[in-house]
mmCIF file of C-alpha atoms in Angstrom:
data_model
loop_
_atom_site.group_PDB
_atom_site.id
_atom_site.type_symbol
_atom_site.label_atom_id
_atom_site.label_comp_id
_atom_site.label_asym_id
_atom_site.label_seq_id
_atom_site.Cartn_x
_atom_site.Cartn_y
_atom_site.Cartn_z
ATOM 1 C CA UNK A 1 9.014 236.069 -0.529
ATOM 2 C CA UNK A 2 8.365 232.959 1.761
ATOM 3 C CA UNK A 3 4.373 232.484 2.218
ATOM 4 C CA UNK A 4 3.450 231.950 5.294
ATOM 5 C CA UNK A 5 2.956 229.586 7.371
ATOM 6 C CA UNK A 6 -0.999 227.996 7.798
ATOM 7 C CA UNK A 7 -2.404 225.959 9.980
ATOM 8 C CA UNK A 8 -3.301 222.285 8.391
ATOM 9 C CA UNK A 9 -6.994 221.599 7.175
ATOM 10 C CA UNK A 10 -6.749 218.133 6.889
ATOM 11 C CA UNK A 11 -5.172 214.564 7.919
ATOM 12 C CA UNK A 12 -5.178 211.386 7.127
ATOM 13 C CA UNK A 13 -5.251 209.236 9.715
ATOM 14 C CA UNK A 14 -3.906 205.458 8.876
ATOM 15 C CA UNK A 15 -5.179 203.880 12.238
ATOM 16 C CA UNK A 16 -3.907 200.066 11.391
ATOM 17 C CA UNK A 17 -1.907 198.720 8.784
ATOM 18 C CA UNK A 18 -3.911 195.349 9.271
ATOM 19 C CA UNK A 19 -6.457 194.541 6.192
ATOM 20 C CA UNK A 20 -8.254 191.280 5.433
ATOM 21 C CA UNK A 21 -7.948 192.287 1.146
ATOM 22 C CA UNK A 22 -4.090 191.664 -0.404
ATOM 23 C CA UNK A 23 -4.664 194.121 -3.321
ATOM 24 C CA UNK A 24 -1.562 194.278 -5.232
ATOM 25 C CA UNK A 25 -2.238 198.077 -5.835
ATOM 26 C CA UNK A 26 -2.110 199.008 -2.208
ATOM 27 C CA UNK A 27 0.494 202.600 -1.828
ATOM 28 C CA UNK A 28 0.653 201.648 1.975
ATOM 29 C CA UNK A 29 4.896 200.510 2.647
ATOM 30 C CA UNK A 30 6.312 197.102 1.873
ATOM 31 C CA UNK A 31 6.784 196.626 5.458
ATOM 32 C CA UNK A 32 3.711 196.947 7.535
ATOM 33 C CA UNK A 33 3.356 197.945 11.249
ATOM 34 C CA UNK A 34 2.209 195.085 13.421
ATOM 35 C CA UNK A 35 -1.130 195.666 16.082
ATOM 36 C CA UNK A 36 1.137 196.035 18.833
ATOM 37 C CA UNK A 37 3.033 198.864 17.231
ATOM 38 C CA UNK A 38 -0.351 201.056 16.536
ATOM 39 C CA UNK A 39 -1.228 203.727 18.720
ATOM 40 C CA UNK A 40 -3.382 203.248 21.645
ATOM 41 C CA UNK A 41 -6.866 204.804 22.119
ATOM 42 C CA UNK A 42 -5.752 207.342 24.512
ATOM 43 C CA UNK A 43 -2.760 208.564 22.462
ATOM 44 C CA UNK A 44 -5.336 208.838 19.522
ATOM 45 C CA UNK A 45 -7.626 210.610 21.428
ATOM 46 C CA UNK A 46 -4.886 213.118 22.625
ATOM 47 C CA UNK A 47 -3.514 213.769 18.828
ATOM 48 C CA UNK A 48 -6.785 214.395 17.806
ATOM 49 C CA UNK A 49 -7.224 217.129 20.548
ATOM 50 C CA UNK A 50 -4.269 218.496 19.270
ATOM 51 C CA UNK A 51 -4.933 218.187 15.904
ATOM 52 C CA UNK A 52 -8.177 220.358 16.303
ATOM 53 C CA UNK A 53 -6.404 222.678 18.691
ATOM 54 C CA UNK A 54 -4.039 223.057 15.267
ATOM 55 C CA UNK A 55 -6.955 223.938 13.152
ATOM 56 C CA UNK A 56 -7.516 220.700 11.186
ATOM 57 C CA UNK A 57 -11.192 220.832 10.030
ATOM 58 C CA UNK A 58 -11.038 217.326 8.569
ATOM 59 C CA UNK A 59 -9.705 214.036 8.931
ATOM 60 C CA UNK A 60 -10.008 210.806 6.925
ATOM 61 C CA UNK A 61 -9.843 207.529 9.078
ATOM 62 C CA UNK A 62 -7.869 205.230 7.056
ATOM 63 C CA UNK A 63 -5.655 202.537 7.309
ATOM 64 C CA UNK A 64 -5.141 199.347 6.134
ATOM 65 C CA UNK A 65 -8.666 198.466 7.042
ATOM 66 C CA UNK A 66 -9.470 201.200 9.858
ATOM 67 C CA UNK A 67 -12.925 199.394 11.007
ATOM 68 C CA UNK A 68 -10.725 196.720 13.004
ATOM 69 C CA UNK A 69 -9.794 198.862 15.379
ATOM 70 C CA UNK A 70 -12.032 198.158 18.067
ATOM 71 C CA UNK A 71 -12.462 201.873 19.609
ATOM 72 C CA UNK A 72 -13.655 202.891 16.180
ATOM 73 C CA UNK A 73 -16.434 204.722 17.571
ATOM 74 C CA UNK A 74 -14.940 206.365 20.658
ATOM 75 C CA UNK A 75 -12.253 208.677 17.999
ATOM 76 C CA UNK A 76 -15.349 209.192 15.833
ATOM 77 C CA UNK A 77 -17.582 210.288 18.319
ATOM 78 C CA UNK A 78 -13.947 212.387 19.702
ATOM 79 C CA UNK A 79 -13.403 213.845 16.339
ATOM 80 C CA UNK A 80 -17.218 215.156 16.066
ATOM 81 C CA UNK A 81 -16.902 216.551 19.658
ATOM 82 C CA UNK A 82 -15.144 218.556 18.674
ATOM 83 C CA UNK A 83 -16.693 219.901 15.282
ATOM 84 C CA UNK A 84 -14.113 218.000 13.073
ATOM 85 C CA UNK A 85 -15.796 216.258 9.722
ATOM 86 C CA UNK A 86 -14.972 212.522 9.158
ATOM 87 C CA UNK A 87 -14.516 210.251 6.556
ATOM 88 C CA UNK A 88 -14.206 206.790 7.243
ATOM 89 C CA UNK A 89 -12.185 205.262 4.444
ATOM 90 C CA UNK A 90 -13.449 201.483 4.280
ATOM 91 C CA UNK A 91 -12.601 198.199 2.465
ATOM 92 C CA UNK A 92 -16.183 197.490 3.684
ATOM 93 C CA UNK A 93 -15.680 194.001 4.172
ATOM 94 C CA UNK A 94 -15.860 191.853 8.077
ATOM 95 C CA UNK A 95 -17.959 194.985 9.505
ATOM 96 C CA UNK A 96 -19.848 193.434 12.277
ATOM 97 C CA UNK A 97 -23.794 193.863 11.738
ATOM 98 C CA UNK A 98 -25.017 197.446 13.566
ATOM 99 C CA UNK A 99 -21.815 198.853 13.496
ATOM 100 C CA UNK A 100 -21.997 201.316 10.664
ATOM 101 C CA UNK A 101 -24.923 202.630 12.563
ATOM 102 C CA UNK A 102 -23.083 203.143 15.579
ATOM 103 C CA UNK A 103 -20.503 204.869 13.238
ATOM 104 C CA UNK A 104 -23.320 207.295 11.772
ATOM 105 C CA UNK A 105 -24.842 207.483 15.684
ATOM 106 C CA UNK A 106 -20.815 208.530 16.904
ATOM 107 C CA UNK A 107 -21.529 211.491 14.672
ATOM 108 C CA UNK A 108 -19.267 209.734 11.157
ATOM 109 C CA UNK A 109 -20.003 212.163 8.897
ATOM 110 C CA UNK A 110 -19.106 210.326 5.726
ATOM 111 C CA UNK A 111 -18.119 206.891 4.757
ATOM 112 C CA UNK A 112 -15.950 205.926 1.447
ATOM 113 C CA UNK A 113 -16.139 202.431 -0.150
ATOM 114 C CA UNK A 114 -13.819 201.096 -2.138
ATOM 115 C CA UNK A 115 -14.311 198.524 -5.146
ATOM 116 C CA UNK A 116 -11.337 196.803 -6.590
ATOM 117 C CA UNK A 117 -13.535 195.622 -9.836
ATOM 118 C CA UNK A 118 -17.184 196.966 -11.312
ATOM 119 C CA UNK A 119 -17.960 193.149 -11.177
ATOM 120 C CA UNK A 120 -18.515 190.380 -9.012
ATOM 121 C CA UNK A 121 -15.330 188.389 -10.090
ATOM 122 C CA UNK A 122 -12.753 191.456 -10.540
ATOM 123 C CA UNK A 123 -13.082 192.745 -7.173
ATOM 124 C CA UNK A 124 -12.912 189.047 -5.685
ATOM 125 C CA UNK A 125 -9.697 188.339 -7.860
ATOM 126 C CA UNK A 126 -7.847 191.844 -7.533
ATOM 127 C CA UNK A 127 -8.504 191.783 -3.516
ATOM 128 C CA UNK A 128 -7.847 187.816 -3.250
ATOM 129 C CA UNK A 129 -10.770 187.777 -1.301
ATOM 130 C CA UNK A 130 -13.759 185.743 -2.324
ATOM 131 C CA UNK A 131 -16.743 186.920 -1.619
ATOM 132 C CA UNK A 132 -15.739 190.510 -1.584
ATOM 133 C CA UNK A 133 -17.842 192.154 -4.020
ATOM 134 C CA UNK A 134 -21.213 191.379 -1.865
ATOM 135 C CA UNK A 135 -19.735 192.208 1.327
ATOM 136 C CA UNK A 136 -18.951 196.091 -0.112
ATOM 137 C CA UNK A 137 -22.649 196.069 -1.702
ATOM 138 C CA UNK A 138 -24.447 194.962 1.564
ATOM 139 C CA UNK A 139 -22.039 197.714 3.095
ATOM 140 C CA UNK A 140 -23.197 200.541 0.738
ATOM 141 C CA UNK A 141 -26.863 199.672 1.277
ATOM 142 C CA UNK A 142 -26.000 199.599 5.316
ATOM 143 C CA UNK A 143 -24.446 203.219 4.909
ATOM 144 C CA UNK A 144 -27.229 204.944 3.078
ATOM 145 C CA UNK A 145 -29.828 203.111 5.290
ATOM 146 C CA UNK A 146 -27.913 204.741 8.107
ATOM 147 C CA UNK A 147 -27.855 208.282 6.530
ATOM 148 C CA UNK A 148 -24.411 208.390 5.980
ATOM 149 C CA UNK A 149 -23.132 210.320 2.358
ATOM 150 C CA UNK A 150 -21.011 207.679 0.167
ATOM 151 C CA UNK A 151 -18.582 207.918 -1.826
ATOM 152 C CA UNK A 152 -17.654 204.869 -4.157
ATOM 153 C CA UNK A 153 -13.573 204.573 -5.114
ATOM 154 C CA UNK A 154 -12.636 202.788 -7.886
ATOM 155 C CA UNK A 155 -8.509 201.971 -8.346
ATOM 156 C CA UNK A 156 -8.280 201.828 -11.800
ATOM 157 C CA UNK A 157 -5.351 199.709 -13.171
ATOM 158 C CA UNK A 158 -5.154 197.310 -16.338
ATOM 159 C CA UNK A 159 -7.323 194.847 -15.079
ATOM 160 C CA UNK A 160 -10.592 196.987 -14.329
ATOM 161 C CA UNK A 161 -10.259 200.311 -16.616
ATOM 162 C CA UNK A 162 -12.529 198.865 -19.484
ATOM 163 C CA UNK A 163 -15.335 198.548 -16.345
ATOM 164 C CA UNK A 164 -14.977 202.211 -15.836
ATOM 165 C CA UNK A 165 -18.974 202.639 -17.206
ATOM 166 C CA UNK A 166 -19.718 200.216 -15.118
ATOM 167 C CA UNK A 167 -18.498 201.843 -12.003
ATOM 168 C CA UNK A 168 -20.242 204.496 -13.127
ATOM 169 C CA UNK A 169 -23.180 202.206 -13.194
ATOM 170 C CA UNK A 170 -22.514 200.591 -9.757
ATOM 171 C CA UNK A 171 -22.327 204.004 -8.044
ATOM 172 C CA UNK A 172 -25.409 205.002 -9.429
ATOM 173 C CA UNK A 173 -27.238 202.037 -8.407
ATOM 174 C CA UNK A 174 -25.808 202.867 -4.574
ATOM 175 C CA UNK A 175 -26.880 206.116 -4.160
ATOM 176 C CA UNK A 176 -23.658 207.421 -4.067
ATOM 177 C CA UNK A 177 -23.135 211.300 -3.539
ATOM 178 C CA UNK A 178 -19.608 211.019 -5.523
ATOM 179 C CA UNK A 179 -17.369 208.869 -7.556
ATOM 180 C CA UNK A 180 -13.795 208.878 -7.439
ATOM 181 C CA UNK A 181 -12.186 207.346 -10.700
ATOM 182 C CA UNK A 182 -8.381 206.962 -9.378
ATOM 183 C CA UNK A 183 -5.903 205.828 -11.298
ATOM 184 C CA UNK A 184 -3.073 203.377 -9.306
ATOM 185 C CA UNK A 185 -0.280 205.677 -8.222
ATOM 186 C CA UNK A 186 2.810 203.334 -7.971
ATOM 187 C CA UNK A 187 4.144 203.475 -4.768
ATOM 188 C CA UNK A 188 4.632 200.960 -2.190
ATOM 189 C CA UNK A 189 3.194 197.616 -3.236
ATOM 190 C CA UNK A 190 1.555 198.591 -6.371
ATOM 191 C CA UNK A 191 5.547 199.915 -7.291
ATOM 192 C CA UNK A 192 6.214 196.340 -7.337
ATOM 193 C CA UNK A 193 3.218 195.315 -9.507
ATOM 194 C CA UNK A 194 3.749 198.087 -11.788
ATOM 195 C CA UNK A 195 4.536 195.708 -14.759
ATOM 196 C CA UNK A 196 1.163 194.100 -14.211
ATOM 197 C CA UNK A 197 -1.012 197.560 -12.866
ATOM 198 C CA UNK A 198 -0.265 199.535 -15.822
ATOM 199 C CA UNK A 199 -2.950 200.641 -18.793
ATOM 200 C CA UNK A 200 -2.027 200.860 -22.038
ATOM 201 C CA UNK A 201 -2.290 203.930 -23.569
ATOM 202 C CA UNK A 202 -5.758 203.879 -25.470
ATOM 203 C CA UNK A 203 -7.603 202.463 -22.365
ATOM 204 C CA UNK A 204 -6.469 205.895 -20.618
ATOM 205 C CA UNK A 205 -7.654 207.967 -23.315
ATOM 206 C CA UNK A 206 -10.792 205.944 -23.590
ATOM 207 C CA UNK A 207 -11.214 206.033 -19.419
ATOM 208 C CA UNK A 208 -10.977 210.301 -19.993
ATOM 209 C CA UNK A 209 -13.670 210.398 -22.783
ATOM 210 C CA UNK A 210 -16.312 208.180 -20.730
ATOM 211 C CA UNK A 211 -15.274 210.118 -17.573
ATOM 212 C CA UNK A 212 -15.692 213.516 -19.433
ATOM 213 C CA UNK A 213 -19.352 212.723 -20.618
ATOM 214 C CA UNK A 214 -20.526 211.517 -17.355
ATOM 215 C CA UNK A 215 -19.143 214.456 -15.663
ATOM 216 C CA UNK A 216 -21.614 216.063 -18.406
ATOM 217 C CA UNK A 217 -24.232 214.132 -17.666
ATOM 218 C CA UNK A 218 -24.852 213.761 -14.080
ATOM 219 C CA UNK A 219 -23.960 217.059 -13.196
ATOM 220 C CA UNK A 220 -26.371 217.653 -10.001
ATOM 221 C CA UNK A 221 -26.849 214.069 -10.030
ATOM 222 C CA UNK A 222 -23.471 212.659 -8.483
ATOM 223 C CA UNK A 223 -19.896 214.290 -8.514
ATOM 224 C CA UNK A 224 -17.000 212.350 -10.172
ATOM 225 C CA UNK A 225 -13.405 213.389 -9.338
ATOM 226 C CA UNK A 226 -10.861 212.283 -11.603
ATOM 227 C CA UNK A 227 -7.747 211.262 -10.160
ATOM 228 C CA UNK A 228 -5.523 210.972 -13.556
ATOM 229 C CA UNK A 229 -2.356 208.838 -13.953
ATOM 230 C CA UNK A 230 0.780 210.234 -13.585
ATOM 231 C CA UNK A 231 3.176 208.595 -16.197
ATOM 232 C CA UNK A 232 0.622 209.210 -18.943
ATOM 233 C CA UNK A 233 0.658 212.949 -17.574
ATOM 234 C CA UNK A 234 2.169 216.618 -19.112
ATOM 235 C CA UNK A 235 1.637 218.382 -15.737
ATOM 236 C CA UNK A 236 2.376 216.826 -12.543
ATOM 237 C CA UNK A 237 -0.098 216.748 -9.529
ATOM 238 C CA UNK A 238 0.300 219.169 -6.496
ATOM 239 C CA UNK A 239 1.355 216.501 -3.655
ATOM 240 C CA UNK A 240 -1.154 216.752 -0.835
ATOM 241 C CA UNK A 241 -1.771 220.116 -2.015
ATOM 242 C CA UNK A 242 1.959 221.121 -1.893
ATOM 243 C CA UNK A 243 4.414 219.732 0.445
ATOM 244 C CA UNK A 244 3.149 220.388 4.470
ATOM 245 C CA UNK A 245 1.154 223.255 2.716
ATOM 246 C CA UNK A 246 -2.336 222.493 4.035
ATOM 247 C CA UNK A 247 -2.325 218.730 4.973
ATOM 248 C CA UNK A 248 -0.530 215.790 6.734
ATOM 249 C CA UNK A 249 -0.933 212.232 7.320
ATOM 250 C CA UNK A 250 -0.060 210.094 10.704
ATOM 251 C CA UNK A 251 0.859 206.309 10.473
ATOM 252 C CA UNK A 252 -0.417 203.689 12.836
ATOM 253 C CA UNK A 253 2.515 204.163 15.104
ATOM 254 C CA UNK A 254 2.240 207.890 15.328
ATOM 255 C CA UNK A 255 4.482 209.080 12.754
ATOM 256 C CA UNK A 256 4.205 212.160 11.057
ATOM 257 C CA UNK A 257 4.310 212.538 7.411
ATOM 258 C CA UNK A 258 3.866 215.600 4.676
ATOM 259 C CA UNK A 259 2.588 212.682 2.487
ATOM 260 C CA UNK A 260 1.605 209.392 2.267
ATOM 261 C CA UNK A 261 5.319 207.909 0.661
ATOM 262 C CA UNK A 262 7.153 210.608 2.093
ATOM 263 C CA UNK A 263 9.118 207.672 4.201
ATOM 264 C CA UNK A 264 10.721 206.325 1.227
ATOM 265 C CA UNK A 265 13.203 209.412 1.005
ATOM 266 C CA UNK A 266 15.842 208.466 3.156
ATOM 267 C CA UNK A 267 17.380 211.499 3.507
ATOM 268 C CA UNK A 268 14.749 212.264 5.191
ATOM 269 C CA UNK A 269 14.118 211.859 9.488
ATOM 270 C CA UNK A 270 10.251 212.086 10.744
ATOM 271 C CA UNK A 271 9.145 212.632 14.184
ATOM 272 C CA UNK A 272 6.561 211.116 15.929
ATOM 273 C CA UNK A 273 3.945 212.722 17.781
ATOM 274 C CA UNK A 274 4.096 212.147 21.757
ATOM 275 C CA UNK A 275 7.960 212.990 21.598
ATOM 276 C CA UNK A 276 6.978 216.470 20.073
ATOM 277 C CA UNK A 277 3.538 218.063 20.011
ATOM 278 C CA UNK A 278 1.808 217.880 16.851
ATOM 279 C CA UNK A 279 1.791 221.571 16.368
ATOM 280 C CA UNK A 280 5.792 221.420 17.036
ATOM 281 C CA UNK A 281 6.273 218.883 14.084
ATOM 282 C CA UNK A 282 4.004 220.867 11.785
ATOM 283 C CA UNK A 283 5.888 224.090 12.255
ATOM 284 C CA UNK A 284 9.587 222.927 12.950
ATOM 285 C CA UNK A 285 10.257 219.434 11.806
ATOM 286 C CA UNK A 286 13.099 219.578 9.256
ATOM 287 C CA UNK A 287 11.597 216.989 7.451
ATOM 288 C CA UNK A 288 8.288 219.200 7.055
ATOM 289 C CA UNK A 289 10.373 222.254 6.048
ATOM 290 C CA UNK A 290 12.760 220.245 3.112
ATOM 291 C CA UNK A 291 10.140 220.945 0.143
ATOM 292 C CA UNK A 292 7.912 223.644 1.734
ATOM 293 C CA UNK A 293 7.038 226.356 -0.051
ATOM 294 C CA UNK A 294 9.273 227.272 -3.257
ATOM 295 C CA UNK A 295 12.611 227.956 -1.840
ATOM 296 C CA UNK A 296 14.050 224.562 -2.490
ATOM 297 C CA UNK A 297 13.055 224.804 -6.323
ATOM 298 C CA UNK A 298 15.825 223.950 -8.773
ATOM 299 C CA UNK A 299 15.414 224.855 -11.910
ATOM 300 C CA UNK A 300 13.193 224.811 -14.173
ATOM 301 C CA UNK A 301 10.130 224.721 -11.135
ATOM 302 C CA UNK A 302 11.931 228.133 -9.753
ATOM 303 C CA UNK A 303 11.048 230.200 -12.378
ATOM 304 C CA UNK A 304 8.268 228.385 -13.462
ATOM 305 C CA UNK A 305 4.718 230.115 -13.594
ATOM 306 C CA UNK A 306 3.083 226.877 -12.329
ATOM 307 C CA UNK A 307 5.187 226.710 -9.440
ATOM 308 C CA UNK A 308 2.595 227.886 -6.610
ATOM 309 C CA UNK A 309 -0.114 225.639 -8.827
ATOM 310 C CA UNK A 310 1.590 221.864 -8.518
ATOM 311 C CA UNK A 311 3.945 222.572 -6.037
ATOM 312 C CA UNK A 312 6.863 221.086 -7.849
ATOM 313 C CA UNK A 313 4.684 217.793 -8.333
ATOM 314 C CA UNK A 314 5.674 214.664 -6.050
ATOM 315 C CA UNK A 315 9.348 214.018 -4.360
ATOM 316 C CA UNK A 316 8.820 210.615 -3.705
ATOM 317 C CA UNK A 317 8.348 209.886 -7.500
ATOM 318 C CA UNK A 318 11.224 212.514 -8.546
ATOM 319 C CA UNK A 319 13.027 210.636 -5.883
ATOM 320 C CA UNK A 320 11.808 206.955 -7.746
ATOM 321 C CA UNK A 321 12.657 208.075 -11.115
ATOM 322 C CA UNK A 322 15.407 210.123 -11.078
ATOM 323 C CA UNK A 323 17.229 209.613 -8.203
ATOM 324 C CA UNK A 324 16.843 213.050 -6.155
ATOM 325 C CA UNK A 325 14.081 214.353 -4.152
ATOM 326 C CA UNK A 326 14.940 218.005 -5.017
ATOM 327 C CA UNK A 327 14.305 216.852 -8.825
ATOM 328 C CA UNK A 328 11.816 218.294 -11.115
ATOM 329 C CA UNK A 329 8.759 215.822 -10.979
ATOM 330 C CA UNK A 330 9.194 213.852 -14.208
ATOM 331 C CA UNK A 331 5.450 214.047 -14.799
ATOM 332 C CA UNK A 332 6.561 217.477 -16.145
ATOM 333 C CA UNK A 333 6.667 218.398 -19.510
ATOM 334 C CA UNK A 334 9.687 220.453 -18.566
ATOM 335 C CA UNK A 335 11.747 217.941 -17.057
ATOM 336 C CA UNK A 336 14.870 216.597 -18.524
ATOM 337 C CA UNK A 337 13.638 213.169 -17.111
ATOM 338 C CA UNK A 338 10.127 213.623 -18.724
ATOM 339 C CA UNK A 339 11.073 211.141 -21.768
ATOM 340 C CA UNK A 340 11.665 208.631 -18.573
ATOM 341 C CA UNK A 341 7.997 208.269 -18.321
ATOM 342 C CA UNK A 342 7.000 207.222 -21.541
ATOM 343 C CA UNK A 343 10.191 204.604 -21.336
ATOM 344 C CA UNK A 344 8.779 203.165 -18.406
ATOM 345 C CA UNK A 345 5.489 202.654 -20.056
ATOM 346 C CA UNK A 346 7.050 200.770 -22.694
ATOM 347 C CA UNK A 347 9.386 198.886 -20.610
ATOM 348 C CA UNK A 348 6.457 197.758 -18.466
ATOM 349 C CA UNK A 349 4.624 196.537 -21.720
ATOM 350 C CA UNK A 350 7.165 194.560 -23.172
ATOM 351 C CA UNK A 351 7.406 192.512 -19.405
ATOM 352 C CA UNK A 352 3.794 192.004 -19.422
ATOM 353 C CA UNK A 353 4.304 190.567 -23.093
ATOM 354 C CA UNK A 354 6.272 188.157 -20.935
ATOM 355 C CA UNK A 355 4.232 187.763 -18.107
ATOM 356 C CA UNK A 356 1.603 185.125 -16.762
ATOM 357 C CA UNK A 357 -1.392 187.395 -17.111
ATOM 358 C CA UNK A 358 -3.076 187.931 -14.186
ATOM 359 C CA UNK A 359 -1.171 185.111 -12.438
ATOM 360 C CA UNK A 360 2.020 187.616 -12.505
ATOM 361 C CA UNK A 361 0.484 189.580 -9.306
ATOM 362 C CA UNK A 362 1.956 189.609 -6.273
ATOM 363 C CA UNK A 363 -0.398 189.886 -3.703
ATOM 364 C CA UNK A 364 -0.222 191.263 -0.212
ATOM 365 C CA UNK A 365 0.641 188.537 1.769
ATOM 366 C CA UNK A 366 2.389 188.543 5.850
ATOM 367 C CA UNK A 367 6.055 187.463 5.104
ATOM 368 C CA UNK A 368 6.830 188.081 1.460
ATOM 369 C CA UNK A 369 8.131 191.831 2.246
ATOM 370 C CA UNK A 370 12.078 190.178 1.935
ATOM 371 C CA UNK A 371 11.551 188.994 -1.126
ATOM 372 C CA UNK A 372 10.450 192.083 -2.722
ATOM 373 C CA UNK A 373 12.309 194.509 -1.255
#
């Protein structure tokens, strides 16, 4: 029986690609979208609308760094018109002093910080970006002085998982409502810095012990979510909640995606909104429909009882791994590709045995996308 068909809850909306950190963890696509490709404020504006008029209840402003955009405000204050909750998703870095109070004044309902390191000199040596790490605290302190809920996000990778107490720490010290311990998915640019991203085994087992006792203690106190790794995994994730189940995401030029990667499957055509109304692509776009529901299961996922719980896990990584987006997630347990995984681990262990340490990262620069892709 096909279930039917509900109206999204929530979006992500990537306003800009543009970002003044070069993490080398960043998901976003190996080619960027220029400023004069993004959306205008009246297109914006109009999605939105239609988003609402769709029955999102939710949507994340994102980006790159979202806070350049200039009419910032005006889709906040849009979004709250019309009863929509916001999270602004922020590198918190270059925010021009009394803007995050406009932000909280436009009706922002929620603001997100990330930090690439615990400590002063990770997060300035992860982002390339001196001076960083006090430009995100003086943002925190901003955002609670303004009355806005935080949330601190930490990417966790090799080079910051043994700081995982002290993020714990740090958000603590902020006044932050939650926590979100993620571990690097590798997709995009951090795919290409996998080698020199990746934990080693007894760090992530370590990580899920501290993580488990704080959840303990500070129940009531602050919320951690736990966003676990997926090659070190026996079940795979549910994708954005399942496949254009409940969620989408729109890049800066107004495409529309199930998921955040969901452009690296070729096969694959997506539409973008002004040519079609944003209802219309939800509801009809082929693309939307290839991995809805369960009727495109193969085997084992068909007749598996966790099938309506992850989904079928992600395409884009069954697509990385094994070669077909149809493929049982390789996360899985039950894959034939599961022993993939824990080859991949290995393989990127005996290259960083190789490597230059922390030199071997390949930053986010403007121009190096041809020699990576």
């Amino acid at each position: 029986m096909t279930e039917p068909l509900l109206p999204p809850i929530g979006m992500l909306a990537e306003l800009t690609h543009r970002c003044p950190l070069q993490c080398p963890y960043c998901s976003n696509p190996l080619e960027l979208l220029k400023a004069n490709r993004e959306l205008d404020t009246r297109t914006w504006l109009d999605l939105f609308s239609q988003a609402a008029d769709l029955g999102v209840l939710q949507v994340h402003l994102s980006g790159g760094e979202p806070t350049l955009r200039r009419d910032l405000e005006q889709l906040i204050a849009a979004l709250s018109s019309r009863g929509i909750y916001t999270n602004l998703i922020t590198a918190g870095v270059g925010i021009a002093e009394g803007r995050i109070e406009a932000f909280a004044e436009a009706g922002l309902d929620h603001l997100q910080l990330s930090f690439q390191g615990a400590r002063q000199p990770t997060t300035d040596r992860v982002a390339n970006h001196s001076g960083s790490h006090e430009k995100k605290l003086k943002t925190a302190h901003r955002a609670r002085a303004a009355g806005l809920p935080l949330t601190i996000n930490a990417p966790i990778h090799r080079h910051n998982i043994e700081e995982v107490p002290e993020f714990i720490d740090l958000a603590l010290s902020l006044g932050a409502d939650r926590l979100e311990i993620a571990n690097v998915q590798y997709a995009g640019w951090a795919l290409a810095n996998r080698d020199m991203l990746m934990p080693e085994c007894g760090a992530i087992d370590r990580q899920a012990d501290i993580v488990a006792a704080a959840r303990e203690r500070l129940a009531g106190i602050m919320n951690i979510d736990f966003v676990t790794p997926d090659y070190f995994a026996t079940y795979p994730k549910p994708c954005m909640g399942g496949w254009a189940r409940d969620a989408l995401v729109v890049t800066p030029d107004g495409t529309v995606l199930p998921c955040h990667a969901a452009q690296t499957i070729p096969s694959l055509r997506f539409e973008r909104f002004g040519a079609k109304p944003l209802a219309d692509i939800w509801a009809a776009s082929p693309a939307f429909n290839a991995f809805r529901g369960t009727e495109w299961m193969q085997e084992p996922c068909r007749s598996c009882e966790r099938r309506e719980i992850d989904w079928g896990g992600c395409r884009c990584q069954a697509l990385a791994i094994v070669g077909d987006a149809a493929a049982t997630d390789p996360v899985c347990i039950k894959s034939e590709a599961h022993a993939r995984m824990a080859a991949l681990v290995d393989e990127t262990r005996r290259n960083v045995a190789n490597a230059a340490g922390d030199e071997g990262f390949i930053y986010r620069r403007i121009g190096i996308v041809n020699d990576i892709a």
